[in-house]
XYZ file of C-alpha atoms in Angstrom:
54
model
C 1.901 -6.598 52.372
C 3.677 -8.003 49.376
C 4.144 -11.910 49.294
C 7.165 -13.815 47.447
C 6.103 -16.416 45.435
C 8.334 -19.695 45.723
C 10.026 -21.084 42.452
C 7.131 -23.941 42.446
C 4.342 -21.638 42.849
C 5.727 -19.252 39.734
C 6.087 -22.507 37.601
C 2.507 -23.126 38.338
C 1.081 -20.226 37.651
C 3.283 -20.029 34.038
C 1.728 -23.704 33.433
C -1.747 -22.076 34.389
C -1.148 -19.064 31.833
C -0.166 -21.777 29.336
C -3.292 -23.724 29.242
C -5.253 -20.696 29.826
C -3.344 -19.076 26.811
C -4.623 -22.697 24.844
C -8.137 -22.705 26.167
C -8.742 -19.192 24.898
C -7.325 -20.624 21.012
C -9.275 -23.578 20.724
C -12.424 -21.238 21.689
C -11.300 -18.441 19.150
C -10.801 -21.674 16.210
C -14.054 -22.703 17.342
C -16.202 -19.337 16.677
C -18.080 -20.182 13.543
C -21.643 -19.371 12.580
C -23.562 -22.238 13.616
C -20.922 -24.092 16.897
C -22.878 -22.593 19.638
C -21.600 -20.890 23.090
C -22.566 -24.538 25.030
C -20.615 -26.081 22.390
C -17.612 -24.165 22.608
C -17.993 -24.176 26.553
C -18.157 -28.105 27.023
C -15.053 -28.260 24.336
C -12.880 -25.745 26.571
C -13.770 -27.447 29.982
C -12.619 -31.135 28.570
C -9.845 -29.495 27.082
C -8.746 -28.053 30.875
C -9.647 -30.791 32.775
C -7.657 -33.303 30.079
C -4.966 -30.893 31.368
C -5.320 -31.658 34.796
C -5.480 -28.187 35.327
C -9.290 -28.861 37.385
């Protein structure tokens, strides 16, 4: 069964691929010897949730 997405729910998902698209830039500036995973982790979560995207 195929669904239809509403207008709303394709804007939110486009807003989702947005910050998703951001989240995965800051982590690739942050790759560096010596930043560690956790510290690359805890930066990409704030990031999101300063989004309001959790």
């Amino acid at each position: 069964m195929i669904t239809l997405k509403s207008s709303h729910e394709i804007e939110l998902m486009r807003r989702a691929g947005k910050i998703t698209a951001a989240a995965r830039a800051l982590a690739g500036e942050m790759v560096k010897p010596g930043v560690t995973t956790q510290e690359i982790d805890h930066a990409v979560e704030h990031f999101i949730r300063k989004q309001g995207a959790v």
